[in-house]
PDB file of C-alpha atoms in Angstrom:
ATOM      1  CA  MET A 136       0.000   0.000   0.000  1.00 50.00           C
ATOM      2  CA  SER A 137       1.567   3.298  -1.128  1.00 66.00           C
ATOM      3  CA  LEU A 138       1.058   6.410   0.947  1.00 69.00           C
ATOM      4  CA  ARG A 139       2.294   9.845  -0.087  1.00 75.00           C
ATOM      5  CA  ILE A 140       2.183  12.787   2.342  1.00 77.00           C
ATOM      6  CA  GLN A 141       2.633  16.457   1.420  1.00 78.00           C
ATOM      7  CA  ILE A 142       2.338  19.644   3.438  1.00 77.00           C
ATOM      8  CA  ALA A 143       0.264  22.465   1.946  1.00 76.00           C
ATOM      9  CA  PRO A 144       1.191  25.430   4.197  1.00 70.00           C
ATOM     10  CA  GLY A 145      -0.813  27.952   2.187  1.00 74.00           C
ATOM     11  CA  SER A 146      -4.065  26.155   3.011  1.00 78.00           C
ATOM     12  CA  ARG A 147      -2.866  24.710   6.338  1.00 84.00           C
ATOM     13  CA  CYS A 148      -3.640  21.169   5.231  1.00 89.00           C
ATOM     14  CA  ILE A 149      -1.881  17.848   4.826  1.00 89.00           C
ATOM     15  CA  ILE A 150      -2.373  16.190   1.444  1.00 87.00           C
ATOM     16  CA  LEU A 151      -2.477  12.384   1.624  1.00 85.00           C
ATOM     17  CA  THR A 152      -2.402  10.246  -1.514  1.00 84.00           C
ATOM     18  CA  LEU A 153      -3.643   6.729  -0.854  1.00 81.00           C
ATOM     19  CA  LYS A 154      -4.572   4.146  -3.520  1.00 78.00           C
ATOM     20  CA  GLY A 155      -4.974   6.827  -6.174  1.00 76.00           C
ATOM     21  CA  ILE A 156      -7.231   8.998  -4.024  1.00 84.00           C
ATOM     22  CA  VAL A 157      -6.071  12.370  -2.721  1.00 85.00           C
ATOM     23  CA  TYR A 158      -7.309  13.534   0.674  1.00 88.00           C
ATOM     24  CA  LYS A 159      -6.986  17.015   2.145  1.00 89.00           C
ATOM     25  CA  VAL A 160      -6.750  16.871   5.937  1.00 89.00           C
ATOM     26  CA  PRO A 161      -7.100  20.219   7.787  1.00 90.00           C
ATOM     27  CA  LEU A 162      -4.576  21.167  10.469  1.00 89.00           C
ATOM     28  CA  SER A 163      -6.731  23.822  12.148  1.00 89.00           C
ATOM     29  CA  GLN A 164     -10.349  24.793  12.666  1.00 89.00           C
ATOM     30  CA  SER A 165     -10.028  27.619  10.135  1.00 89.00           C
ATOM     31  CA  ALA A 166      -8.573  25.170   7.574  1.00 89.00           C
ATOM     32  CA  SER A 167     -11.537  22.865   8.169  1.00 90.00           C
ATOM     33  CA  LYS A 168     -13.951  25.734   7.486  1.00 89.00           C
ATOM     34  CA  ASN A 169     -11.977  26.592   4.359  1.00 90.00           C
ATOM     35  CA  LEU A 170     -12.282  23.006   3.082  1.00 91.00           C
ATOM     36  CA  ARG A 171     -16.015  23.187   3.687  1.00 91.00           C
ATOM     37  CA  ASN A 172     -16.095  26.337   1.563  1.00 92.00           C
ATOM     38  CA  GLU A 173     -14.046  24.568  -1.137  1.00 92.00           C
ATOM     39  CA  TYR A 174     -16.513  21.683  -1.147  1.00 92.00           C
ATOM     40  CA  LEU A 175     -19.486  24.045  -1.594  1.00 94.00           C
ATOM     41  CA  CYS A 176     -17.690  26.030  -4.321  1.00 95.00           C
ATOM     42  CA  ASN A 177     -16.866  22.780  -6.099  1.00 95.00           C
ATOM     43  CA  LYS A 178     -20.547  21.791  -6.048  1.00 95.00           C
ATOM     44  CA  GLU A 179     -21.422  25.186  -7.564  1.00 97.00           C
ATOM     45  CA  ALA A 180     -18.796  24.765 -10.285  1.00 97.00           C
ATOM     46  CA  GLN A 181     -20.205  21.365 -11.249  1.00 96.00           C
ATOM     47  CA  LEU A 182     -23.532  23.077 -11.996  1.00 96.00           C
ATOM     48  CA  ASP A 183     -21.998  26.038 -13.844  1.00 96.00           C
ATOM     49  CA  GLU A 184     -22.717  26.475 -17.559  1.00 94.00           C
ATOM     50  CA  PHE A 185     -19.012  26.737 -18.444  1.00 97.00           C
ATOM     51  CA  TRP A 186     -17.034  25.238 -15.557  1.00 97.00           C
ATOM     52  CA  SER A 187     -19.062  22.031 -15.272  1.00 96.00           C
ATOM     53  CA  ASN A 188     -16.946  20.669 -18.149  1.00 94.00           C
ATOM     54  CA  TYR A 189     -13.755  21.025 -16.080  1.00 94.00           C
ATOM     55  CA  ALA A 190     -14.614  20.752 -12.373  1.00 94.00           C
ATOM     56  CA  VAL A 191     -13.198  17.683 -10.631  1.00 89.00           C
ATOM     57  CA  PRO A 192     -15.804  16.389  -8.131  1.00 90.00           C
ATOM     58  CA  LEU A 193     -14.899  16.278  -4.454  1.00 91.00           C
ATOM     59  CA  PHE A 194     -16.295  13.928  -1.840  1.00 87.00           C
ATOM     60  CA  SER A 195     -16.157  13.838   1.938  1.00 82.00           C
ATOM     61  CA  ARG A 196     -15.873  10.502   3.752  1.00 73.00           C
ATOM     62  CA  PHE A 197     -15.059  12.068   7.093  1.00 76.00           C
ATOM     63  CA  LYS A 198     -16.127  15.382   8.587  1.00 74.00           C
ATOM     64  CA  GLY A 199     -13.733  18.145   7.552  1.00 79.00           C
ATOM     65  CA  ILE A 200     -11.711  15.942   5.146  1.00 88.00           C
ATOM     66  CA  LEU A 201     -12.055  16.182   1.374  1.00 88.00           C
ATOM     67  CA  GLY A 202     -11.170  13.515  -1.166  1.00 86.00           C
ATOM     68  CA  SER A 203     -10.621  13.513  -4.925  1.00 85.00           C
ATOM     69  CA  LYS A 204      -9.694  10.807  -7.428  1.00 77.00           C
ATOM     70  CA  LEU A 205      -7.621  13.306  -9.411  1.00 71.00           C
ATOM     71  CA  GLN A 206      -4.119  13.842  -8.074  1.00 60.00           C
ATOM     72  CA  LYS A 207      -2.607  17.295  -7.838  1.00 53.00           C
ATOM     73  CA  ASN A 208       0.394  17.055 -10.139  1.00 52.00           C
ATOM     74  CA  ASN A 209       1.542  18.050 -13.626  1.00 48.00           C
ATOM     75  CA  GLU A 210       1.727  14.608 -15.224  1.00 51.00           C
ATOM     76  CA  SER A 211       0.564  14.323 -18.839  1.00 51.00           C
ATOM     77  CA  PHE A 212       0.065  18.068 -19.150  1.00 58.00           C
ATOM     78  CA  LEU A 213      -0.527  19.060 -22.765  1.00 68.00           C
ATOM     79  CA  GLU A 214       0.036  22.675 -23.793  1.00 76.00           C
ATOM     80  CA  GLU A 215      -2.164  22.385 -26.870  1.00 81.00           C
ATOM     81  CA  LYS A 216      -5.069  21.335 -24.639  1.00 84.00           C
ATOM     82  CA  LEU A 217      -4.509  24.408 -22.485  1.00 85.00           C
ATOM     83  CA  LEU A 218      -4.493  26.710 -25.501  1.00 84.00           C
ATOM     84  CA  GLU A 219      -7.707  25.080 -26.706  1.00 88.00           C
ATOM     85  CA  PHE A 220      -9.256  25.654 -23.275  1.00 91.00           C
ATOM     86  CA  ILE A 221      -8.214  29.340 -23.302  1.00 90.00           C
ATOM     87  CA  LYS A 222      -9.748  29.793 -26.752  1.00 89.00           C
ATOM     88  CA  LEU A 223     -13.046  28.280 -25.576  1.00 93.00           C
ATOM     89  CA  ARG A 224     -12.997  30.459 -22.466  1.00 94.00           C
ATOM     90  CA  LEU A 225     -12.476  33.642 -24.485  1.00 91.00           C
ATOM     91  CA  GLU A 226     -15.252  32.651 -26.899  1.00 94.00           C
ATOM     92  CA  TRP A 227     -17.574  32.085 -23.946  1.00 95.00           C
ATOM     93  CA  LEU A 228     -16.700  35.522 -22.570  1.00 93.00           C
ATOM     94  CA  ASP A 229     -17.769  37.175 -25.832  1.00 93.00           C
ATOM     95  CA  ASN A 230     -21.381  36.816 -24.709  1.00 93.00           C
ATOM     96  CA  ALA A 231     -20.806  37.829 -21.087  1.00 96.00           C
ATOM     97  CA  PRO A 232     -22.616  41.024 -19.931  1.00 97.00           C
ATOM     98  CA  THR A 233     -20.677  44.222 -19.188  1.00 97.00           C
ATOM     99  CA  ILE A 234     -20.983  46.174 -15.920  1.00 98.00           C
ATOM    100  CA  SER A 235     -18.802  48.518 -13.863  1.00 98.00           C
ATOM    101  CA  PHE A 236     -15.778  46.984 -12.159  1.00 98.00           C
ATOM    102  CA  ILE A 237     -17.077  47.786  -8.665  1.00 98.00           C
ATOM    103  CA  GLU A 238     -20.303  45.904  -9.465  1.00 98.00           C
ATOM    104  CA  SER A 239     -18.379  42.831 -10.608  1.00 98.00           C
ATOM    105  CA  VAL A 240     -15.857  42.867  -7.728  1.00 98.00           C
ATOM    106  CA  ASN A 241     -17.545  44.451  -4.722  1.00 95.00           C
ATOM    107  CA  CYS A 242     -14.195  44.991  -2.937  1.00 97.00           C
ATOM    108  CA  ASN A 243     -15.849  44.675   0.495  1.00 97.00           C
ATOM    109  CA  ASN A 244     -12.627  43.548   2.187  1.00 97.00           C
ATOM    110  CA  LEU A 245     -10.553  46.231   0.469  1.00 97.00           C
ATOM    111  CA  LYS A 246     -13.110  48.789   1.662  1.00 96.00           C
ATOM    112  CA  ARG A 247     -12.771  47.481   5.209  1.00 96.00           C
ATOM    113  CA  PHE A 248      -9.020  46.979   5.559  1.00 97.00           C
ATOM    114  CA  VAL A 249      -7.264  49.033   2.870  1.00 96.00           C
ATOM    115  CA  PHE A 250      -9.200  51.959   1.422  1.00 95.00           C
ATOM    116  CA  PRO A 251      -9.651  53.814   4.761  1.00 94.00           C
ATOM    117  CA  HIS A 252      -5.851  54.024   5.073  1.00 91.00           C
ATOM    118  CA  ILE A 253      -5.023  55.665   1.759  1.00 91.00           C
ATOM    119  CA  GLY A 254      -5.267  59.377   1.093  1.00 90.00           C
ATOM    120  CA  HIS A 255      -8.597  61.025   0.354  1.00 92.00           C
ATOM    121  CA  MET A 256      -7.460  62.110  -3.119  1.00 92.00           C
ATOM    122  CA  GLU A 257      -6.101  58.638  -3.882  1.00 92.00           C
ATOM    123  CA  TYR A 258      -9.350  56.966  -2.811  1.00 94.00           C
ATOM    124  CA  ASN A 259     -11.470  59.346  -4.891  1.00 94.00           C
ATOM    125  CA  ARG A 260      -9.318  58.626  -7.928  1.00 94.00           C
ATOM    126  CA  LEU A 261      -9.668  54.890  -7.334  1.00 95.00           C
ATOM    127  CA  ASP A 262     -13.416  55.176  -6.757  1.00 96.00           C
ATOM    128  CA  ILE A 263     -13.889  57.036 -10.054  1.00 95.00           C
ATOM    129  CA  PHE A 264     -11.966  54.336 -11.890  1.00 96.00           C
ATOM    130  CA  MET A 265     -13.881  51.429 -10.315  1.00 97.00           C
ATOM    131  CA  ARG A 266     -17.252  53.015 -11.082  1.00 97.00           C
ATOM    132  CA  SER A 267     -16.485  54.246 -14.587  1.00 96.00           C
ATOM    133  CA  HIS A 268     -14.409  51.336 -15.932  1.00 96.00           C
ATOM    134  CA  HIS A 269     -16.652  48.620 -17.374  1.00 97.00           C
ATOM    135  CA  VAL A 270     -15.722  44.945 -17.561  1.00 97.00           C
ATOM    136  CA  LYS A 271     -17.178  41.571 -18.486  1.00 97.00           C
ATOM    137  CA  VAL A 272     -18.907  39.780 -15.593  1.00 98.00           C
ATOM    138  CA  GLY A 273     -19.398  36.047 -15.100  1.00 97.00           C
ATOM    139  CA  SER A 274     -18.386  33.022 -13.058  1.00 97.00           C
ATOM    140  CA  VAL A 275     -14.680  32.424 -12.356  1.00 98.00           C
ATOM    141  CA  HIS A 276     -12.453  29.700 -10.941  1.00 98.00           C
ATOM    142  CA  GLY A 277     -10.568  32.310  -8.913  1.00 97.00           C
ATOM    143  CA  ASP A 278      -7.138  30.648  -8.756  1.00 96.00           C
ATOM    144  CA  LEU A 279      -6.438  29.423 -12.274  1.00 94.00           C
ATOM    145  CA  HIS A 280      -2.745  28.571 -12.752  1.00 90.00           C
ATOM    146  CA  ILE A 281      -0.727  25.692 -14.156  1.00 85.00           C
ATOM    147  CA  GLU A 282      -0.580  23.727 -10.884  1.00 84.00           C
ATOM    148  CA  ASN A 283      -4.376  23.611 -10.798  1.00 88.00           C
ATOM    149  CA  ILE A 284      -4.806  22.546 -14.442  1.00 88.00           C
ATOM    150  CA  PHE A 285      -3.770  19.268 -16.059  1.00 80.00           C
ATOM    151  CA  CYS A 286      -4.783  16.799 -18.700  1.00 79.00           C
ATOM    152  CA  ASN A 287      -6.781  13.822 -17.452  1.00 73.00           C
ATOM    153  CA  MET A 288      -7.657  11.099 -19.992  1.00 74.00           C
ATOM    154  CA  GLY A 289      -7.108  13.578 -22.844  1.00 76.00           C
ATOM    155  CA  ALA A 290      -9.290  16.326 -21.347  1.00 83.00           C
ATOM    156  CA  ILE A 291      -8.536  19.414 -19.258  1.00 89.00           C
ATOM    157  CA  SER A 292      -9.388  18.997 -15.574  1.00 89.00           C
ATOM    158  CA  ILE A 293      -9.217  21.746 -12.954  1.00 92.00           C
ATOM    159  CA  ILE A 294      -8.908  21.437  -9.169  1.00 89.00           C
ATOM    160  CA  ASP A 295      -8.928  23.751  -6.115  1.00 91.00           C
ATOM    161  CA  TRP A 296     -12.259  25.573  -6.432  1.00 94.00           C
ATOM    162  CA  GLY A 297     -12.159  27.430  -3.103  1.00 93.00           C
ATOM    163  CA  ASN A 298     -12.148  30.855  -4.817  1.00 96.00           C
ATOM    164  CA  HIS A 299     -14.946  30.075  -7.287  1.00 97.00           C
ATOM    165  CA  HIS A 300     -17.379  32.971  -7.665  1.00 97.00           C
ATOM    166  CA  THR A 301     -20.596  32.889  -9.661  1.00 97.00           C
ATOM    167  CA  LYS A 302     -20.353  36.654 -10.265  1.00 97.00           C
ATOM    168  CA  PHE A 303     -16.949  38.296 -10.679  1.00 98.00           C
ATOM    169  CA  TRP A 304     -14.730  40.087 -13.181  1.00 98.00           C
ATOM    170  CA  ALA A 305     -14.921  37.424 -15.889  1.00 97.00           C
ATOM    171  CA  MET A 306     -11.439  38.019 -17.323  1.00 95.00           C
ATOM    172  CA  TYR A 307      -9.721  37.468 -13.969  1.00 96.00           C
ATOM    173  CA  ASP A 308      -8.851  33.820 -14.635  1.00 96.00           C
ATOM    174  CA  ILE A 309      -7.126  34.585 -17.938  1.00 92.00           C
ATOM    175  CA  PHE A 310      -4.996  37.326 -16.413  1.00 91.00           C
ATOM    176  CA  HIS A 311      -4.221  35.213 -13.345  1.00 93.00           C
ATOM    177  CA  LEU A 312      -2.950  32.432 -15.578  1.00 90.00           C
ATOM    178  CA  LYS A 313      -0.877  34.945 -17.537  1.00 85.00           C
ATOM    179  CA  TYR A 314       0.725  36.601 -14.521  1.00 88.00           C
ATOM    180  CA  CYS A 315       1.322  33.430 -12.495  1.00 87.00           C
ATOM    181  CA  ASP A 316       3.432  32.214 -15.423  1.00 82.00           C
ATOM    182  CA  PHE A 317       5.319  35.502 -15.491  1.00 82.00           C
ATOM    183  CA  LEU A 318       5.947  35.540 -11.727  1.00 86.00           C
ATOM    184  CA  LYS A 319       7.073  31.907 -11.721  1.00 83.00           C
ATOM    185  CA  ALA A 320       9.628  32.691 -14.425  1.00 81.00           C
ATOM    186  CA  LYS A 321      10.814  35.727 -12.447  1.00 83.00           C
ATOM    187  CA  ASN A 322      10.821  33.729  -9.178  1.00 87.00           C
ATOM    188  CA  THR A 323       9.166  36.548  -7.280  1.00 87.00           C
ATOM    189  CA  SER A 324       5.851  37.483  -5.673  1.00 89.00           C
ATOM    190  CA  TRP A 325       3.198  39.586  -7.363  1.00 90.00           C
ATOM    191  CA  ILE A 326       3.611  42.319  -4.751  1.00 88.00           C
ATOM    192  CA  ASP A 327       7.384  42.564  -5.272  1.00 88.00           C
ATOM    193  CA  ALA A 328       6.945  42.607  -9.071  1.00 87.00           C
ATOM    194  CA  LEU A 329       3.938  44.908  -9.094  1.00 87.00           C
ATOM    195  CA  ASP A 330       5.434  47.514 -11.414  1.00 85.00           C
ATOM    196  CA  GLU A 331       6.648  44.790 -13.781  1.00 85.00           C
ATOM    197  CA  LEU A 332       3.108  43.485 -14.264  1.00 84.00           C
ATOM    198  CA  PHE A 333       2.391  46.559 -16.365  1.00 82.00           C
ATOM    199  CA  ILE A 334       5.188  45.618 -18.778  1.00 77.00           C
ATOM    200  CA  ALA A 335       5.200  41.795 -18.454  1.00 64.00           C
ATOM    201  CA  PRO A 336       7.141  40.430 -21.474  1.00 58.00           C
ATOM    202  CA  ALA A 337       5.036  38.102 -23.608  1.00 54.00           C
ATOM    203  CA  GLU A 338       7.692  35.384 -23.772  1.00 52.00           C
ATOM    204  CA  TYR A 339       7.164  34.553 -20.092  1.00 53.00           C
ATOM    205  CA  CYS A 340       3.444  33.900 -20.464  1.00 56.00           C
ATOM    206  CA  THR A 341       1.450  30.810 -21.426  1.00 58.00           C
ATOM    207  CA  VAL A 342      -1.144  33.144 -22.932  1.00 59.00           C
ATOM    208  CA  SER A 343       1.567  35.150 -24.651  1.00 53.00           C
ATOM    209  CA  GLU A 344      -0.635  36.440 -27.439  1.00 58.00           C
ATOM    210  CA  PHE A 345      -3.075  37.921 -24.943  1.00 65.00           C
ATOM    211  CA  LYS A 346      -2.265  41.582 -24.276  1.00 72.00           C
ATOM    212  CA  ALA A 347      -3.221  43.516 -21.161  1.00 79.00           C
ATOM    213  CA  SER A 348      -3.891  47.236 -20.929  1.00 86.00           C
ATOM    214  CA  GLU A 349      -2.962  49.309 -17.877  1.00 89.00           C
ATOM    215  CA  GLU A 350      -6.649  49.267 -16.916  1.00 92.00           C
ATOM    216  CA  ASP A 351      -6.620  45.460 -17.037  1.00 91.00           C
ATOM    217  CA  VAL A 352      -3.577  45.288 -14.759  1.00 91.00           C
ATOM    218  CA  ILE A 353      -5.179  47.665 -12.258  1.00 94.00           C
ATOM    219  CA  CYS A 354      -8.325  45.529 -12.245  1.00 96.00           C
ATOM    220  CA  TYR A 355      -6.200  42.419 -11.744  1.00 95.00           C
ATOM    221  CA  ILE A 356      -4.339  43.879  -8.757  1.00 96.00           C
ATOM    222  CA  LEU A 357      -7.572  45.019  -7.102  1.00 97.00           C
ATOM    223  CA  ALA A 358      -9.346  41.708  -7.767  1.00 98.00           C
ATOM    224  CA  ARG A 359      -6.411  39.596  -6.561  1.00 97.00           C
ATOM    225  CA  SER A 360      -6.070  41.685  -3.412  1.00 97.00           C
ATOM    226  CA  GLU A 361      -9.777  41.215  -2.676  1.00 98.00           C
ATOM    227  CA  LEU A 362      -9.614  37.436  -3.195  1.00 97.00           C
ATOM    228  CA  GLU A 363      -6.467  37.050  -1.096  1.00 96.00           C
ATOM    229  CA  LEU A 364      -7.961  39.138   1.704  1.00 97.00           C
ATOM    230  CA  LEU A 365     -10.977  36.829   1.707  1.00 96.00           C
ATOM    231  CA  GLN A 366      -8.710  33.787   1.882  1.00 94.00           C
ATOM    232  CA  ASP A 367      -6.688  35.361   4.706  1.00 94.00           C
ATOM    233  CA  ILE A 368      -9.878  35.882   6.693  1.00 94.00           C
ATOM    234  CA  ARG A 369     -11.074  32.317   6.090  1.00 91.00           C
ATOM    235  CA  LEU A 370      -7.744  30.857   7.237  1.00 90.00           C
ATOM    236  CA  ASN A 371      -7.425  33.248  10.183  1.00 91.00           C
ATOM    237  CA  ARG A 372      -4.050  34.500   8.930  1.00 93.00           C
ATOM    238  CA  LEU A 373      -4.864  38.161   8.297  1.00 95.00           C
ATOM    239  CA  ASN A 374      -2.380  40.315  10.196  1.00 95.00           C
ATOM    240  CA  LEU A 375      -0.953  43.820   9.997  1.00 95.00           C
ATOM    241  CA  ASN A 376       1.900  42.812   7.674  1.00 95.00           C
ATOM    242  CA  ARG A 377      -0.485  41.280   5.157  1.00 95.00           C
ATOM    243  CA  ILE A 378      -2.787  44.308   5.335  1.00 95.00           C
ATOM    244  CA  LYS A 379       0.225  46.575   4.707  1.00 94.00           C
ATOM    245  CA  LYS A 380       1.027  44.462   1.637  1.00 94.00           C
ATOM    246  CA  TYR A 381      -2.377  45.165   0.114  1.00 96.00           C
ATOM    247  CA  ARG A 382      -2.181  48.845   1.047  1.00 94.00           C
ATOM    248  CA  SER A 383       1.158  49.054  -0.739  1.00 93.00           C
ATOM    249  CA  ALA A 384      -0.363  47.473  -3.862  1.00 94.00           C
ATOM    250  CA  VAL A 385      -3.250  49.954  -3.931  1.00 94.00           C
ATOM    251  CA  GLN A 386      -0.935  52.911  -3.376  1.00 91.00           C
ATOM    252  CA  LYS A 387       1.301  51.801  -6.249  1.00 90.00           C
ATOM    253  CA  ILE A 388      -1.512  51.495  -8.766  1.00 91.00           C
ATOM    254  CA  ASN A 389      -2.598  55.036  -7.896  1.00 87.00           C
ATOM    255  CA  ARG A 390       0.484  56.295  -9.733  1.00 86.00           C
ATOM    256  CA  TYR A 391      -0.869  54.800 -12.930  1.00 86.00           C
ATOM    257  CA  LEU A 392      -4.371  56.076 -12.248  1.00 87.00           C
ATOM    258  CA  ASN A 393      -2.996  59.576 -11.719  1.00 82.00           C
ATOM    259  CA  ARG A 394      -1.479  59.486 -15.187  1.00 79.00           C
ATOM    260  CA  MET A 395      -4.529  57.927 -16.839  1.00 74.00           C
ATOM    261  CA  LEU A 396      -7.376  59.990 -15.395  1.00 66.00           C
TER     262      LEU A 396
END
C-alpha cells in the first residue's frame, strides 16, 4: 500500500495520496472551514454552464476531510489542450454582460481593511476608476494557474475551487494564468513585481498572445487583493503585515491612475 504525504502550508492542510485517491486533511479549525467552503464552491462549479466541463468532483468521507480521485500534479500536461481551453474560455466571454468593475468585484474587504488608510485624493481617484471602468462579468475559478490545471484522460481537468465565484470580473482567470506564469519565471511574488506586471514580457506567459492594458492590470491587482484578503480571513491568517502588503499594492496602482485619469 503506497502512501504519499505532502504539506500544503498555504491552506494549512496535509495532502495524503492513498490508492490513487487524494485527501486534504485540515490542520486547524479555520482550515476545516476553508475546506467546507471549497466543497461548496466545487458543487457550484459542477452546476456552472461553463465550468461544469472542467470541475473535478470532491467527496467527503469524514467530517472536515475532502477527497478527490484526481491527483494534484503536472503529469501528462498538454500545452495544446490548455491553448484550446483558453480559446473556448475567451469565446464564452464574448457573450458575457458588461458592468462597472465595482459591481463585478464588490471589494468589500478592500473597503474594510485598505481603502480607509489611503489618502482622500487617492481613494477618490480609485473610486472614479472602479465606477467608470466597465468589464465583463461572469463566473470564475478564482485561482487558475498551471498547478491547478492538467490533462486527465485527454481532457482538461481543474482542481482547487475554493475561490470560485458565480459573479466576478470574468477576465480574472485569464490574467491570473498569464501573470502566475510571469511571476514563476521571475521567481518573485506579485507584490514585489507589481510595477513589472504593467510591462510583463510576452515570452514569459502561457497566454503570450493575450495583451493587457494598464486598466486590465489595475483591475487584476484590485481583484487579486480582494480574493487574497478573503482567503486570509477564512484561514485566520490576516495580520498587519499582510494588510500593509495590500495597502502598498493599492498605493502603487494610484500612480498609474494619476497618469490615466
